[in-house]
Amino acid sequence: MYDFLIGPMLAFSLVVFVAGVWYRVHQFFSLSKESKIDLSCLPKIISDSIDNREKDEYIRINSATDLLLKWKLRLKRTFLGKHPFFSAVTIIFHSILILLPIVTVGHNVLLDDYFGFSFPTLSESSVDQLTLLFIVLFFFFFLRRIFSARVRSVTTYRDYIALLATGLPFITGYLAYHQVFSYDIMLYLHIICGELMLIAIPFTKLVHMPFFILSRFFIRYELTFGSGTRKWVENS
Amino acid sequence: MKAVQSVDSKSIRKMLDQNKNTEFFLSVCVSCGMCADSCFLYVNNNKDPSYMPSYKAVHSLGRLYRKKGKVSLKELEDMKDLIWNKCVLCTRCYCPVGISIPSMIAQARSICRSQGICREYDQVEQPKQL
């Protein structure tokens, strides 16, 4: 059973994950098209203001206070300034979600066995504490979905599937490490949940993982990181 | 007097299939609710969730996709209030994932219009109690 789960089943889920993400990336590029803004075609004042916005020269910096003001205004335009608590929670949650499986000792031992290379690892106690933090944040998101009126009003069963798909590998991993219930069964459940999460990424709402990077870097709008050069195709 | 209307599900389905990116947006929306504060109507209506940009998109176009265009006239009438009275298409709503919410509401409006449901400018509105 164990050999099957970390052998053919793992290979299958990795293939589905990579192929699914590739399909989604392909879909993104077919739904958007390259469209550069020609500043020379715009009226003078608009093109100047776009120029200024790119250079962020709305505030002339003469002192340290101006510099602080500039950063304060910059932050106010983002979630970090508007919702500092939720931003911190979501950044920590997503960072742990992506980085923790990579720096876990057990995963790196498997990686070394299969491919002969491994990533730097964190000590087991740090991984344990970070997992606990992740589980606490997972329950924060879960309760928010139930009790926050604005989130509840748009929540469907698909959102719960996405949330459970991310939370269960960490919860089962934590229980397996602490040998709660049967270690073997928990380990099997941990591997199965992890593989199901990989398979779920391209096909559930977890697709926001690749989509977030693509849309925030490539599509041009006010929240783009850098200067996006693409826009959505209106009628495909 | 209103003429008796019926909903042409096939043409709704055709219109839904024409615009692939809105379907993609709906499959990506994580319902995080972070778009709420960017809508001035939401902020100025006692934070009523039905004014939230994602609520308007999910309960209009999202419903059309879920039902594959097979909706009743009454459901379209319910959508009318949501997509015309509760949204002005100012395009100021932001999405942390990068979804274009106004394009979804605009498409829902087009579909409603194609079925003869549109904003009535000659109706008498009750004054709002402030």
GROMACS .gro file of C-alpha atoms in nm, chain A residues 98-233:
model
  136
   98ILE     CA    1   0.374   2.649  -0.048
   99LEU     CA    2   0.705   2.644   0.144
  100LEU     CA    3   0.643   2.403   0.430
  101PRO     CA    4   0.607   2.083   0.220
  102ILE     CA    5   0.934   2.173   0.045
  103VAL     CA    6   1.139   2.213   0.364
  104THR     CA    7   1.002   1.909   0.550
  105VAL     CA    8   1.267   1.646   0.626
  106GLY     CA    9   1.051   1.344   0.536
  107HIS     CA   10   0.962   1.484   0.193
  108ASN     CA   11   1.326   1.561   0.118
  109VAL     CA   12   1.433   1.209   0.210
  110LEU     CA   13   1.187   1.078  -0.050
  111LEU     CA   14   1.308   1.333  -0.303
  112ASP     CA   15   1.669   1.228  -0.241
  113ASP     CA   16   1.575   0.860  -0.285
  114TYR     CA   17   1.399   0.923  -0.616
  115PHE     CA   18   1.602   1.196  -0.784
  116GLY     CA   19   1.922   1.224  -0.582
  117PHE     CA   20   1.872   1.585  -0.478
  118SER     CA   21   1.704   1.762  -0.190
  119PHE     CA   22   1.617   2.111  -0.068
  120PRO     CA   23   1.738   2.272   0.255
  121THR     CA   24   1.525   2.154   0.546
  122LEU     CA   25   1.390   2.298   0.869
  123SER     CA   26   1.415   2.111   1.197
  124GLU     CA   27   1.125   1.882   1.278
  125SER     CA   28   1.013   2.091   1.575
  126SER     CA   29   0.997   2.411   1.359
  127VAL     CA   30   0.799   2.226   1.093
  128ASP     CA   31   0.569   2.098   1.367
  129GLN     CA   32   0.506   2.447   1.504
  130LEU     CA   33   0.452   2.596   1.159
  131THR     CA   34   0.203   2.318   1.080
  132LEU     CA   35   0.013   2.400   1.396
  133LEU     CA   36   0.011   2.768   1.295
  134PHE     CA   37  -0.116   2.668   0.951
  135ILE     CA   38  -0.397   2.461   1.105
  136VAL     CA   39  -0.499   2.756   1.324
  137LEU     CA   40  -0.510   2.983   1.015
  138PHE     CA   41  -0.702   2.715   0.825
  139PHE     CA   42  -0.970   2.720   1.096
  140PHE     CA   43  -0.969   3.100   1.082
  141PHE     CA   44  -1.055   3.083   0.709
  142PHE     CA   45  -1.308   2.808   0.776
  143LEU     CA   46  -1.489   3.004   1.048
  144ARG     CA   47  -1.470   3.322   0.843
  145ARG     CA   48  -1.652   3.142   0.563
  146ILE     CA   49  -1.928   3.044   0.806
  147PHE     CA   50  -1.963   3.355   1.019
  148SER     CA   51  -1.867   3.650   0.797
  149ALA     CA   52  -2.186   3.761   0.619
  150ARG     CA   53  -2.010   3.891   0.310
  151VAL     CA   54  -1.811   3.571   0.258
  152ARG     CA   55  -2.103   3.343   0.343
  153SER     CA   56  -2.323   3.513   0.085
  154VAL     CA   57  -2.097   3.405  -0.202
  155THR     CA   58  -1.981   3.070  -0.066
  156THR     CA   59  -2.074   2.749  -0.246
  157TYR     CA   60  -1.981   2.388  -0.174
  158ARG     CA   61  -1.689   2.427  -0.419
  159ASP     CA   62  -1.524   2.677  -0.183
  160TYR     CA   63  -1.538   2.426   0.102
  161ILE     CA   64  -1.387   2.159  -0.123
  162ALA     CA   65  -1.097   2.390  -0.207
  163LEU     CA   66  -1.045   2.480   0.159
  164LEU     CA   67  -1.059   2.118   0.277
  165ALA     CA   68  -0.826   2.007  -0.002
  166THR     CA   69  -0.560   2.246   0.133
  167GLY     CA   70  -0.621   2.183   0.503
  168LEU     CA   71  -0.650   1.805   0.520
  169PRO     CA   72  -0.289   1.715   0.416
  170PHE     CA   73  -0.158   1.939   0.695
  171ILE     CA   74  -0.402   1.814   0.959
  172THR     CA   75  -0.337   1.446   0.877
  173GLY     CA   76   0.039   1.513   0.862
  174TYR     CA   77   0.027   1.677   1.204
  175LEU     CA   78  -0.173   1.388   1.351
  176ALA     CA   79   0.060   1.132   1.193
  177TYR     CA   80   0.370   1.306   1.333
  178HIS     CA   81   0.219   1.307   1.682
  179GLN     CA   82   0.107   0.944   1.633
  180VAL     CA   83  -0.255   1.018   1.718
  181PHE     CA   84  -0.476   0.719   1.629
  182SER     CA   85  -0.291   0.467   1.414
  183TYR     CA   86   0.033   0.603   1.265
  184ASP     CA   87   0.008   0.391   0.950
  185ILE     CA   88  -0.348   0.490   0.871
  186MET     CA   89  -0.274   0.859   0.934
  187LEU     CA   90   0.033   0.841   0.710
  188TYR     CA   91  -0.168   0.680   0.431
  189LEU     CA   92  -0.440   0.943   0.472
  190HIS     CA   93  -0.173   1.216   0.467
  191ILE     CA   94  -0.027   1.089   0.140
  192ILE     CA   95  -0.371   1.040  -0.019
  193CYS     CA   96  -0.488   1.389   0.086
  194GLY     CA   97  -0.163   1.545  -0.043
  195GLU     CA   98  -0.203   1.373  -0.378
  196LEU     CA   99  -0.569   1.469  -0.400
  197MET     CA  100  -0.469   1.830  -0.335
  198LEU     CA  101  -0.222   1.819  -0.625
  199ILE     CA  102  -0.489   1.673  -0.853
  200ALA     CA  103  -0.745   1.929  -0.730
  201ILE     CA  104  -0.531   2.237  -0.803
  202PRO     CA  105  -0.607   2.270  -1.178
  203PHE     CA  106  -0.970   2.159  -1.155
  204THR     CA  107  -1.112   2.331  -0.849
  205LYS     CA  108  -1.102   2.687  -0.721
  206LEU     CA  109  -0.742   2.618  -0.619
  207VAL     CA  110  -0.662   2.710  -0.978
  208HIS     CA  111  -0.614   3.060  -0.838
  209MET     CA  112  -0.261   2.943  -0.758
  210PRO     CA  113  -0.135   2.967  -1.119
  211PHE     CA  114  -0.404   3.219  -1.221
  212PHE     CA  115  -0.305   3.470  -0.950
  213ILE     CA  116   0.051   3.489  -1.083
  214LEU     CA  117  -0.057   3.505  -1.448
  215SER     CA  118  -0.327   3.769  -1.410
  216ARG     CA  119  -0.140   3.993  -1.166
  217PHE     CA  120   0.176   3.996  -1.380
  218PHE     CA  121   0.043   3.985  -1.736
  219ILE     CA  122  -0.296   4.162  -1.743
  220ARG     CA  123  -0.272   4.540  -1.740
  221TYR     CA  124  -0.490   4.700  -1.473
  222GLU     CA  125  -0.439   4.912  -1.167
  223LEU     CA  126  -0.333   4.626  -0.939
  224THR     CA  127  -0.080   4.470  -1.176
  225PHE     CA  128   0.263   4.399  -1.037
  226GLY     CA  129   0.489   4.575  -1.286
  227SER     CA  130   0.342   4.675  -1.619
  228GLY     CA  131   0.116   4.410  -1.767
  229THR     CA  132   0.111   4.393  -2.143
  230ARG     CA  133  -0.197   4.181  -2.204
  231LYS     CA  134  -0.572   4.232  -2.187
  232TRP     CA  135  -0.873   3.998  -2.191
  233VAL     CA  136  -1.024   3.905  -2.525
   0.00000   0.00000   0.00000
